[in-house]
Structures are given as C-alpha cells and as structure tokens.
Amino acid sequence: MVKKLKLLNITADILKVRCDLMKKILIIILMLGLIVASGCGKTNDSSNLSQPHASSSSLEPEQSDLNTNKADSKYNNSDKENVDNAFFFKDSVSELNYNGRFLFDEPVEKDVKLHINEVTSAKSGRIYELKLDSIDGVSTERLSLGYFCVQKDKIYKIEPTKENLNKLIRNKEMPNDSVVVCQDKEIKDTLSNEEHGWHHYLKVDGNKREYYSYNNLVGTGYYESFIWEKDKGLINYRSGYGAERDSIEIQLINVTPIAEKSDDSLLETWVGNYSFSEFVPPDQNMFYGISIYKEEGNYYADISIDGFQTIERLRAKVDGDKNSIKLRFDKYLPDNRFQPYEVGDILLSFEKSGSDLNTLWGKIEPIDKNDKKSGSPYFELIP
C-alpha cells in the first residue's frame, strides 16, 4: 500500500513538471509570435516610409491638370497678343467717362461710365460686353451696347443672346447675325438712299472708323452708330428710334464732339428755309426761322428767333443723314442779345417721318408748353 502511494506521488510530480514545461513552451511560443509580429510591423512601417513615390504618383493627374491649365494660359496670352486691336480699348482700361444724353420719358443729360467687361476668350477673338451705368427711366437692355468680338483687324457686334455666346465659346462659330462695326476696309450700303430696308455702311476717315445703320421701313425705325478712333477706342455712340424716341448718345470726354460727316447726297435734301411760330395768350409771340445751306463743303444753319423778350441770332453746324439731322451750336451772329449756349450744344433736331417733318427740341425750346412734346411736326419748309 505504501509503495502504491509513493508511485502515485512520483506520477503527480512528473505530471506537474510536464505542465510547467508546457506552460513555459507556450509562453516561449507566444513571445516568439509577438517578436515575429513586431518584426513584421517594422517592415510595414519601413515600407510605408518609402511611399512618397507612390503618393507622388497619385498626385500626377492633378499635376497633369495643372500643366494643362498652364498650357491654356499660355495659349490665351498668345491669343490676346494676336487679337490686339488699335481701335478697341487697351487691356488696362476697364471703364471710361462719357458725356451722355438720354431721351426717354424725361430727357437726361449727365456724365456716365462705360464699363468694358471681358466675358471670355475664344479662338474667334476676345469677347467683351460694353455697358453703361444705370440711368433713371432707361431699361437695362438699352444700357448694354452689346457684345463685341475683338480680332486683330476687325470688331464684330454680336447680339447678346445665350445662343450666340454658346456658338462663340463652345462651337467656336461666329453667329450669323454678327456685323462688322470696325475694320480698315470701307463697307458700302447695299441699298440705295431711297430704298426701304435695313441700311448699314462703314466709313474710313483717317484714324476713325465710323459705322452707321438705320431702318427706314417705317418712320420710327431703329438706328445705331459707332465711331472708333485709333488708340482711344469708342469715342461716340448713338442709338434710338425715329424722331429720337428712346435715344442714347454718348461722347468720350476730352474728345471734340463728332460732326457726323455725310455724303452730300444725304444732307443736300435738307437745304432750304424753315419756319415756325407760336402764340401764348394774351400777348406773347415767338417766330423761328432756320436757313440750312452749304458752304465750303460743310452744312450750316443760321437760326433767328424773335418775339417776347427774345432776339437770337445763331449759327449751327448740321450733321446727320437724309432721314435726320442735328443742329449743333457753332457761334453767335451779329444782333444776338443773350449767350446761353456753348459750342457743340444740340439746339434742336429734325426727323423725317413720311411727309411730316418732326422736331426734337434741345437747348432751344418753345414758350408754349403745348408745343414742348418732342417728335411732333412744328417747323415747315418754306417753298
């Protein structure tokens, strides 16, 4: 019995040793596993430290885009050099001051800013919008002179529609309704003077390029003109409807007012004597006489006004075309009593509408408030 107990104790001791040995082996295995895992982690970290090249590679598309943009920028700069036009505004000019005259519900004469806004660059040229400051009573649409495509040797006017801009920018096509308003070669009117329709022509006068268009299908047709001068840009703009209704005229400040030269055949029809008289009860009379004539290649109007506390003797320069003219003050004549006018002032304008001769009052105004409505027939041609 004692032998058996001793044998059991020995067996237990052996099992205990084996268990201890197994625990130690397991601990060693776990430690080796941790070491191996740690070693793998270090290897991965080292691998990650070499990833800047891979990271750099992942930036290549962005860098590629950047390089593409630089190329586009270079192309645009080259494009700008190619389309510089001496008759358009310089790149450094974004706005200029003009003398403005606006005849809408109420006549307004004031200085305004013309903003030169570059819209985009296209292969067809640089696209600009020319727009005036806001004026009371004048719609936003009328304050925009339009969009212009500027090329090296031409300036096109483009109607400001989304379709036209899409053609220019996306399709790189010039819209069909674009018109050349400045170039070195003259454009002749395709219609005769007496023919009804849309007239347009471009004149070359030294350093000036003058574009005129008008519609004489009706007496209230639309007209528009641009006068460009080399190294100055747009120096004069006019637009409106018959009898100067809803009309705009701007003149670049510090530039001599434009005497719009016309062919003799256009102004010759205005030569003659005109008269108008009015009476305001109980005893105020006013008599107006205008004599238009040609002298040394220019057209003038001698104006006499006599009546209630008034004696005026004036000479005006005549400019315009066969449908309308403006009388701009030039100088005072002998026997004149008062001197309220300055050189270049528009005294009044005439507009033909069928058989009617309509008057648009300027610095000269009638004494009868019933006669102050512009665009009505007042003066008559004396046979």
Tab-separated table of C-alpha atoms in Angstrom:
chain	number	residue	atom	x	y	z
A	1	MET	CA	0.000	0.000	0.000
A	2	VAL	CA	2.830	2.374	0.881
A	3	LYS	CA	4.556	1.545	-2.381
A	4	LYS	CA	1.451	2.410	-4.304
A	5	LEU	CA	1.179	5.805	-2.593
A	6	LYS	CA	4.788	6.612	-3.420
A	7	LEU	CA	4.205	5.626	-7.025
A	8	LEU	CA	1.214	7.929	-7.249
A	9	ASN	CA	3.219	10.841	-5.780
A	10	ILE	CA	6.007	10.302	-8.295
A	11	THR	CA	3.466	10.242	-11.148
A	12	ALA	CA	1.887	13.511	-9.894
A	13	ASP	CA	5.288	15.139	-9.711
A	14	ILE	CA	6.040	14.101	-13.266
A	15	LEU	CA	2.715	15.469	-14.481
A	16	LYS	CA	3.370	18.725	-12.641
A	17	VAL	CA	6.764	19.075	-14.292
A	18	ARG	CA	5.259	18.377	-17.674
A	19	CYS	CA	2.566	21.007	-17.106
A	20	ASP	CA	5.169	23.539	-16.067
A	21	LEU	CA	7.198	22.650	-19.131
A	22	MET	CA	4.183	23.030	-21.393
A	23	LYS	CA	3.387	26.429	-19.861
A	24	LYS	CA	6.964	27.552	-20.486
A	25	ILE	CA	6.806	26.277	-24.065
A	26	LEU	CA	3.523	28.084	-24.638
A	27	ILE	CA	4.988	31.281	-23.185
A	28	ILE	CA	8.029	30.937	-25.429
A	29	ILE	CA	5.793	30.369	-28.467
A	30	LEU	CA	3.690	33.437	-27.594
A	31	MET	CA	6.810	35.558	-27.127
A	32	LEU	CA	8.219	34.367	-30.434
A	33	GLY	CA	4.891	35.187	-32.084
A	34	LEU	CA	4.968	38.702	-30.644
A	35	ILE	CA	8.535	39.177	-31.830
A	36	VAL	CA	7.675	37.991	-35.320
A	37	ALA	CA	4.590	40.225	-35.362
A	38	SER	CA	6.645	43.174	-34.165
A	39	GLY	CA	9.217	42.499	-36.841
A	40	CYS	CA	6.506	42.403	-39.500
A	41	GLY	CA	5.119	45.684	-38.206
A	42	LYS	CA	8.500	47.355	-38.513
A	43	THR	CA	8.878	46.021	-42.010
A	44	ASN	CA	5.492	47.502	-42.980
A	45	ASP	CA	6.366	50.875	-41.436
A	46	SER	CA	9.588	50.925	-43.389
A	47	SER	CA	7.620	50.099	-46.492
A	48	ASN	CA	5.233	52.973	-45.766
A	49	LEU	CA	8.129	55.395	-45.398
A	50	SER	CA	9.085	54.687	-48.974
A	51	GLN	CA	5.580	55.577	-50.236
A	52	PRO	CA	6.215	59.251	-51.088
A	53	HIS	CA	6.920	57.982	-54.603
A	54	ALA	CA	3.579	56.228	-54.665
A	55	SER	CA	1.974	59.281	-53.104
A	56	SER	CA	3.641	61.474	-55.681
A	57	SER	CA	2.328	59.177	-58.351
A	58	SER	CA	-1.204	59.613	-57.017
A	59	LEU	CA	-0.860	63.412	-57.485
A	60	GLU	CA	0.155	63.114	-61.104
A	61	PRO	CA	-3.374	63.582	-62.511
A	62	GLU	CA	-3.739	66.840	-60.548
A	63	GLN	CA	-0.281	67.909	-61.647
A	64	SER	CA	-1.248	66.988	-65.187
A	65	ASP	CA	-4.334	69.191	-64.917
A	66	LEU	CA	-2.168	71.998	-63.648
A	67	ASN	CA	0.189	71.630	-66.581
A	68	THR	CA	-2.802	71.642	-68.934
A	69	ASN	CA	-4.074	74.870	-67.393
A	70	LYS	CA	-0.671	76.446	-67.810
A	71	ALA	CA	-0.705	75.499	-71.436
A	72	ASP	CA	-4.184	77.024	-71.829
A	73	SER	CA	-2.975	80.163	-70.088
A	74	LYS	CA	-0.046	80.358	-72.458
A	75	TYR	CA	-2.394	79.865	-75.393
A	76	ASN	CA	-4.726	82.601	-74.161
A	77	ASN	CA	-1.862	85.043	-73.691
A	78	SER	CA	-0.658	84.312	-77.189
A	79	ASP	CA	-4.239	84.692	-78.391
A	80	LYS	CA	-4.502	88.102	-76.726
A	81	GLU	CA	-1.338	89.242	-78.437
A	82	ASN	CA	-2.778	88.138	-81.747
A	83	VAL	CA	-6.092	89.974	-81.321
A	84	ASP	CA	-4.871	93.328	-80.015
A	85	ASN	CA	-6.831	95.899	-81.995
A	86	ALA	CA	-5.677	99.537	-82.006
A	87	PHE	CA	-9.286	100.751	-82.367
A	88	PHE	CA	-10.501	98.938	-79.251
A	89	PHE	CA	-9.727	99.779	-75.639
A	90	LYS	CA	-6.370	98.858	-74.140
A	91	ASP	CA	-6.231	95.856	-71.792
A	92	SER	CA	-5.597	98.119	-68.793
A	93	VAL	CA	-8.842	100.075	-69.378
A	94	SER	CA	-11.951	98.722	-67.644
A	95	GLU	CA	-14.110	101.866	-67.651
A	96	LEU	CA	-14.197	105.352	-69.208
A	97	ASN	CA	-16.232	108.531	-68.686
A	98	TYR	CA	-18.608	109.837	-71.342
A	99	ASN	CA	-20.974	112.769	-71.770
A	100	GLY	CA	-24.401	111.182	-72.049
A	101	ARG	CA	-27.729	112.321	-73.429
A	102	PHE	CA	-30.792	110.117	-72.871
A	103	LEU	CA	-34.197	110.941	-74.323
A	104	PHE	CA	-36.782	108.636	-72.782
A	105	ASP	CA	-39.764	109.609	-70.608
A	106	GLU	CA	-37.731	112.550	-69.318
A	107	PRO	CA	-34.623	113.953	-71.050
A	108	VAL	CA	-31.435	113.349	-69.048
A	109	GLU	CA	-28.006	114.840	-69.718
A	110	LYS	CA	-25.234	113.608	-67.444
A	111	ASP	CA	-21.769	112.088	-67.410
A	112	VAL	CA	-21.790	108.297	-67.302
A	113	LYS	CA	-19.283	105.470	-67.087
A	114	LEU	CA	-18.941	102.899	-69.828
A	115	HIS	CA	-17.794	99.554	-68.415
A	116	ILE	CA	-15.605	97.348	-70.630
A	117	ASN	CA	-16.154	93.824	-69.321
A	118	GLU	CA	-14.228	90.910	-70.836
A	119	VAL	CA	-16.585	87.935	-70.936
A	120	THR	CA	-14.256	85.257	-72.273
A	121	SER	CA	-11.532	84.433	-74.770
A	122	ALA	CA	-12.225	82.187	-77.730
A	123	LYS	CA	-10.320	81.221	-80.845
A	124	SER	CA	-12.513	83.676	-82.716
A	125	GLY	CA	-11.223	86.514	-80.515
A	126	ARG	CA	-11.855	88.147	-77.168
A	127	ILE	CA	-15.486	88.714	-76.200
A	128	TYR	CA	-16.490	91.891	-74.358
A	129	GLU	CA	-19.697	93.472	-73.153
A	130	LEU	CA	-19.919	97.275	-73.201
A	131	LYS	CA	-22.422	98.524	-70.650
A	132	LEU	CA	-23.372	101.920	-69.216
A	133	ASP	CA	-24.133	102.836	-65.620
A	134	SER	CA	-27.805	102.728	-64.660
A	135	ILE	CA	-29.878	105.760	-65.666
A	136	ASP	CA	-33.311	106.549	-64.248
A	137	GLY	CA	-36.001	105.699	-66.773
A	138	VAL	CA	-33.692	103.714	-69.065
A	139	SER	CA	-34.100	99.928	-69.275
A	140	THR	CA	-31.184	97.594	-68.545
A	141	GLU	CA	-31.376	96.225	-72.096
A	142	ARG	CA	-30.839	99.686	-73.601
A	143	LEU	CA	-27.864	100.364	-71.318
A	144	SER	CA	-25.996	97.454	-72.883
A	145	LEU	CA	-24.335	98.448	-76.148
A	146	GLY	CA	-23.991	94.739	-76.918
A	147	TYR	CA	-21.312	92.053	-77.048
A	148	PHE	CA	-18.241	92.533	-79.205
A	149	CYS	CA	-15.803	90.013	-80.629
A	150	VAL	CA	-12.438	91.748	-80.990
A	151	GLN	CA	-9.998	90.407	-83.545
A	152	LYS	CA	-6.709	91.877	-84.684
A	153	ASP	CA	-8.198	93.565	-87.758
A	154	LYS	CA	-11.955	93.566	-87.057
A	155	ILE	CA	-14.539	94.272	-84.381
A	156	TYR	CA	-17.845	92.403	-84.625
A	157	LYS	CA	-21.021	93.353	-82.813
A	158	ILE	CA	-22.918	90.323	-81.532
A	159	GLU	CA	-26.474	90.322	-80.267
A	160	PRO	CA	-26.271	89.418	-76.537
A	161	THR	CA	-28.112	86.096	-76.540
A	162	LYS	CA	-27.132	82.838	-74.813
A	163	GLU	CA	-27.297	81.031	-78.130
A	164	ASN	CA	-24.772	83.409	-79.694
A	165	LEU	CA	-22.386	83.156	-76.746
A	166	ASN	CA	-22.595	79.367	-76.861
A	167	LYS	CA	-21.708	79.441	-80.552
A	168	LEU	CA	-18.677	81.564	-79.825
A	169	ILE	CA	-17.394	79.730	-76.762
A	170	ARG	CA	-18.391	76.103	-77.310
A	171	ASN	CA	-18.708	75.729	-81.061
A	172	LYS	CA	-16.160	78.458	-81.868
A	173	GLU	CA	-18.500	79.774	-84.554
A	174	MET	CA	-19.290	83.383	-85.364
A	175	PRO	CA	-23.092	83.905	-85.043
A	176	ASN	CA	-24.861	84.541	-88.334
A	177	ASP	CA	-26.319	87.874	-87.196
A	178	SER	CA	-22.903	89.338	-86.282
A	179	VAL	CA	-21.959	92.567	-88.057
A	180	VAL	CA	-18.563	94.187	-88.635
A	181	VAL	CA	-18.559	97.598	-86.928
A	182	CYS	CA	-14.844	98.370	-87.311
A	183	GLN	CA	-12.219	97.434	-89.890
A	184	ASP	CA	-9.786	99.120	-92.285
A	185	LYS	CA	-11.872	98.438	-95.377
A	186	GLU	CA	-14.979	100.509	-96.083
A	187	ILE	CA	-18.364	98.796	-96.369
A	188	LYS	CA	-20.820	100.229	-98.882
A	189	ASP	CA	-24.557	100.292	-98.237
A	190	THR	CA	-26.166	97.538	-100.289
A	191	LEU	CA	-29.370	99.631	-100.573
A	192	SER	CA	-29.761	102.891	-102.444
A	193	ASN	CA	-30.565	106.047	-100.474
A	194	GLU	CA	-34.238	105.936	-101.383
A	195	GLU	CA	-34.642	102.184	-100.963
A	196	HIS	CA	-36.536	100.983	-97.888
A	197	GLY	CA	-34.974	98.394	-95.610
A	198	TRP	CA	-32.042	97.917	-93.240
A	199	HIS	CA	-29.187	100.205	-94.254
A	200	HIS	CA	-25.669	99.818	-92.927
A	201	TYR	CA	-22.281	101.075	-94.027
A	202	LEU	CA	-18.785	101.665	-92.625
A	203	LYS	CA	-16.607	104.679	-93.426
A	204	VAL	CA	-12.838	105.006	-93.071
A	205	ASP	CA	-11.775	108.539	-92.124
A	206	GLY	CA	-8.092	108.755	-91.198
A	207	ASN	CA	-7.747	107.389	-87.654
A	208	LYS	CA	-11.506	106.926	-87.336
A	209	ARG	CA	-13.802	104.068	-88.294
A	210	GLU	CA	-17.478	105.068	-88.475
A	211	TYR	CA	-20.267	102.510	-88.619
A	212	TYR	CA	-23.889	103.541	-89.289
A	213	SER	CA	-27.074	101.522	-89.547
A	214	TYR	CA	-30.728	102.514	-89.757
A	215	ASN	CA	-34.093	101.073	-90.689
A	216	ASN	CA	-36.303	103.240	-92.893
A	217	LEU	CA	-39.036	100.662	-93.418
A	218	VAL	CA	-41.107	102.795	-91.022
A	219	GLY	CA	-40.766	106.334	-89.741
A	220	THR	CA	-39.982	105.057	-86.246
A	221	GLY	CA	-37.259	102.630	-87.343
A	222	TYR	CA	-34.207	101.869	-85.210
A	223	TYR	CA	-30.817	103.458	-85.882
A	224	GLU	CA	-27.372	102.872	-84.384
A	225	SER	CA	-23.848	104.176	-84.945
A	226	PHE	CA	-20.354	103.516	-83.555
A	227	ILE	CA	-17.361	105.775	-84.069
A	228	TRP	CA	-13.977	104.322	-83.128
A	229	GLU	CA	-10.677	106.178	-83.023
A	230	LYS	CA	-7.237	104.612	-83.125
A	231	ASP	CA	-5.588	104.312	-79.681
A	232	LYS	CA	-8.757	105.650	-77.997
A	233	GLY	CA	-11.477	103.091	-78.595
A	234	LEU	CA	-15.151	104.016	-78.888
A	235	ILE	CA	-15.454	107.805	-78.898
A	236	ASN	CA	-19.119	108.197	-79.901
A	237	TYR	CA	-22.222	106.003	-79.824
A	238	ARG	CA	-25.807	106.757	-80.858
A	239	SER	CA	-28.940	104.646	-80.990
A	240	GLY	CA	-32.678	105.119	-80.867
A	241	TYR	CA	-35.844	105.223	-82.885
A	242	GLY	CA	-37.439	107.658	-85.306
A	243	ALA	CA	-37.875	111.223	-84.034
A	244	GLU	CA	-35.125	110.459	-81.476
A	245	ARG	CA	-37.553	108.403	-79.376
A	246	ASP	CA	-35.812	106.365	-76.641
A	247	SER	CA	-32.472	107.618	-77.899
A	248	ILE	CA	-28.983	107.419	-76.394
A	249	GLU	CA	-25.904	109.397	-77.326
A	250	ILE	CA	-22.569	109.220	-75.536
A	251	GLN	CA	-19.404	111.149	-76.327
A	252	LEU	CA	-15.994	110.278	-74.864
A	253	ILE	CA	-14.959	113.108	-72.557
A	254	ASN	CA	-11.995	115.205	-73.747
A	255	VAL	CA	-12.765	114.358	-77.371
A	256	THR	CA	-14.104	117.055	-79.696
A	257	PRO	CA	-17.812	116.414	-80.383
A	258	ILE	CA	-18.357	114.411	-83.530
A	259	ALA	CA	-19.661	116.264	-86.545
A	260	GLU	CA	-21.066	113.256	-88.326
A	261	LYS	CA	-19.885	113.733	-91.866
A	262	SER	CA	-22.273	112.569	-94.524
A	263	ASP	CA	-22.257	112.311	-98.272
A	264	ASP	CA	-23.516	115.469	-99.987
A	265	SER	CA	-26.422	113.482	-101.368
A	266	LEU	CA	-27.597	112.757	-97.807
A	267	LEU	CA	-27.588	116.335	-96.462
A	268	GLU	CA	-28.384	118.157	-99.688
A	269	THR	CA	-32.077	117.356	-99.262
A	270	TRP	CA	-32.152	119.494	-96.098
A	271	VAL	CA	-31.004	122.703	-97.783
A	272	GLY	CA	-33.763	125.325	-97.558
A	273	ASN	CA	-35.651	127.665	-95.235
A	274	TYR	CA	-37.855	126.524	-92.350
A	275	SER	CA	-40.250	128.461	-90.109
A	276	PHE	CA	-42.381	128.009	-87.030
A	277	SER	CA	-44.411	130.454	-84.921
A	278	GLU	CA	-46.394	130.285	-81.714
A	279	PHE	CA	-48.711	132.495	-79.702
A	280	VAL	CA	-49.388	132.349	-75.976
A	281	PRO	CA	-52.299	134.480	-74.736
A	282	PRO	CA	-52.654	137.253	-74.071
A	283	ASP	CA	-49.753	138.804	-75.977
A	284	GLN	CA	-46.689	136.540	-76.315
A	285	ASN	CA	-45.490	135.749	-79.830
A	286	MET	CA	-42.418	133.846	-80.977
A	287	PHE	CA	-41.131	133.463	-84.535
A	288	TYR	CA	-38.475	130.932	-85.518
A	289	GLY	CA	-36.567	130.908	-88.787
A	290	ILE	CA	-33.916	128.382	-89.873
A	291	SER	CA	-31.923	128.575	-93.095
A	292	ILE	CA	-29.824	125.498	-93.957
A	293	TYR	CA	-27.111	125.907	-96.583
A	294	LYS	CA	-23.810	124.504	-97.802
A	295	GLU	CA	-20.563	126.450	-97.567
A	296	GLU	CA	-17.066	125.191	-98.466
A	297	GLY	CA	-18.117	121.575	-98.242
A	298	ASN	CA	-19.858	121.889	-94.856
A	299	TYR	CA	-23.502	122.382	-93.941
A	300	TYR	CA	-24.671	125.149	-91.620
A	301	ALA	CA	-27.913	126.516	-90.244
A	302	ASP	CA	-28.484	130.205	-89.474
A	303	ILE	CA	-31.171	130.499	-86.821
A	304	SER	CA	-33.200	133.582	-85.896
A	305	ILE	CA	-35.684	133.723	-83.026
A	306	ASP	CA	-37.716	136.868	-82.421
A	307	GLY	CA	-40.528	137.554	-80.014
A	308	PHE	CA	-41.336	138.114	-76.390
A	309	GLN	CA	-38.145	139.471	-74.750
A	310	THR	CA	-36.102	137.499	-77.297
A	311	ILE	CA	-33.681	138.272	-80.115
A	312	GLU	CA	-31.409	135.351	-81.000
A	313	ARG	CA	-29.042	135.113	-83.966
A	314	LEU	CA	-27.148	131.838	-84.085
A	315	ARG	CA	-25.114	129.666	-86.416
A	316	ALA	CA	-25.131	125.881	-86.057
A	317	LYS	CA	-23.315	123.035	-87.756
A	318	VAL	CA	-25.539	120.458	-89.399
A	319	ASP	CA	-24.777	116.746	-89.154
A	320	GLY	CA	-26.781	113.611	-89.769
A	321	ASP	CA	-28.181	111.864	-92.829
A	322	LYS	CA	-31.110	112.144	-95.200
A	323	ASN	CA	-33.558	110.985	-92.502
A	324	SER	CA	-32.495	113.090	-89.523
A	325	ILE	CA	-30.165	115.950	-88.657
A	326	LYS	CA	-28.893	117.718	-85.568
A	327	LEU	CA	-28.130	121.428	-85.327
A	328	ARG	CA	-25.105	121.901	-83.062
A	329	PHE	CA	-24.318	125.406	-81.844
A	330	ASP	CA	-21.259	126.925	-83.536
A	331	LYS	CA	-21.248	130.678	-82.835
A	332	TYR	CA	-23.306	133.822	-82.208
A	333	LEU	CA	-24.156	136.165	-85.092
A	334	PRO	CA	-24.475	139.974	-85.020
A	335	ASP	CA	-27.515	141.457	-83.190
A	336	ASN	CA	-27.806	138.483	-80.847
A	337	ARG	CA	-28.782	139.615	-77.329
A	338	PHE	CA	-28.108	136.706	-74.950
A	339	GLN	CA	-25.448	133.992	-74.910
A	340	PRO	CA	-26.727	130.879	-73.094
A	341	TYR	CA	-25.209	128.256	-75.447
A	342	GLU	CA	-21.846	126.519	-75.658
A	343	VAL	CA	-20.095	125.146	-78.731
A	344	GLY	CA	-21.389	121.670	-79.505
A	345	ASP	CA	-24.760	122.087	-77.762
A	346	ILE	CA	-27.575	120.418	-79.680
A	347	LEU	CA	-30.053	123.224	-80.294
A	348	LEU	CA	-32.683	121.021	-81.925
A	349	SER	CA	-33.052	118.100	-84.307
A	350	PHE	CA	-35.215	117.341	-87.345
A	351	GLU	CA	-36.524	113.913	-88.260
A	352	LYS	CA	-38.415	112.987	-91.419
A	353	SER	CA	-41.370	110.657	-90.960
A	354	GLY	CA	-43.177	110.149	-94.249
A	355	SER	CA	-44.357	113.596	-95.310
A	356	ASP	CA	-44.005	115.007	-91.776
A	357	LEU	CA	-41.042	116.995	-90.507
A	358	ASN	CA	-40.786	116.265	-86.788
A	359	THR	CA	-38.872	118.409	-84.316
A	360	LEU	CA	-36.935	117.239	-81.292
A	361	TRP	CA	-36.237	120.160	-79.006
A	362	GLY	CA	-32.793	120.564	-77.486
A	363	LYS	CA	-31.340	123.697	-75.916
A	364	ILE	CA	-33.886	125.699	-77.896
A	365	GLU	CA	-37.383	125.167	-76.523
A	366	PRO	CA	-40.792	126.652	-77.349
A	367	ILE	CA	-42.587	129.038	-74.958
A	368	ASP	CA	-45.925	127.245	-75.247
A	369	LYS	CA	-45.970	124.162	-73.022
A	370	ASN	CA	-48.324	122.504	-75.524
A	371	ASP	CA	-45.542	122.634	-78.126
A	372	LYS	CA	-42.869	121.009	-75.955
A	373	LYS	CA	-43.656	117.461	-76.997
A	374	SER	CA	-40.686	116.193	-78.988
A	375	GLY	CA	-41.268	114.210	-82.149
A	376	SER	CA	-44.189	116.261	-83.447
A	377	PRO	CA	-44.342	118.432	-86.594
A	378	TYR	CA	-43.742	122.107	-85.829
A	379	PHE	CA	-41.443	123.582	-88.474
A	380	GLU	CA	-42.454	123.798	-92.119
A	381	LEU	CA	-40.278	124.019	-95.198
A	382	ILE	CA	-40.891	127.332	-96.968
A	383	PRO	CA	-41.404	126.695	-100.713
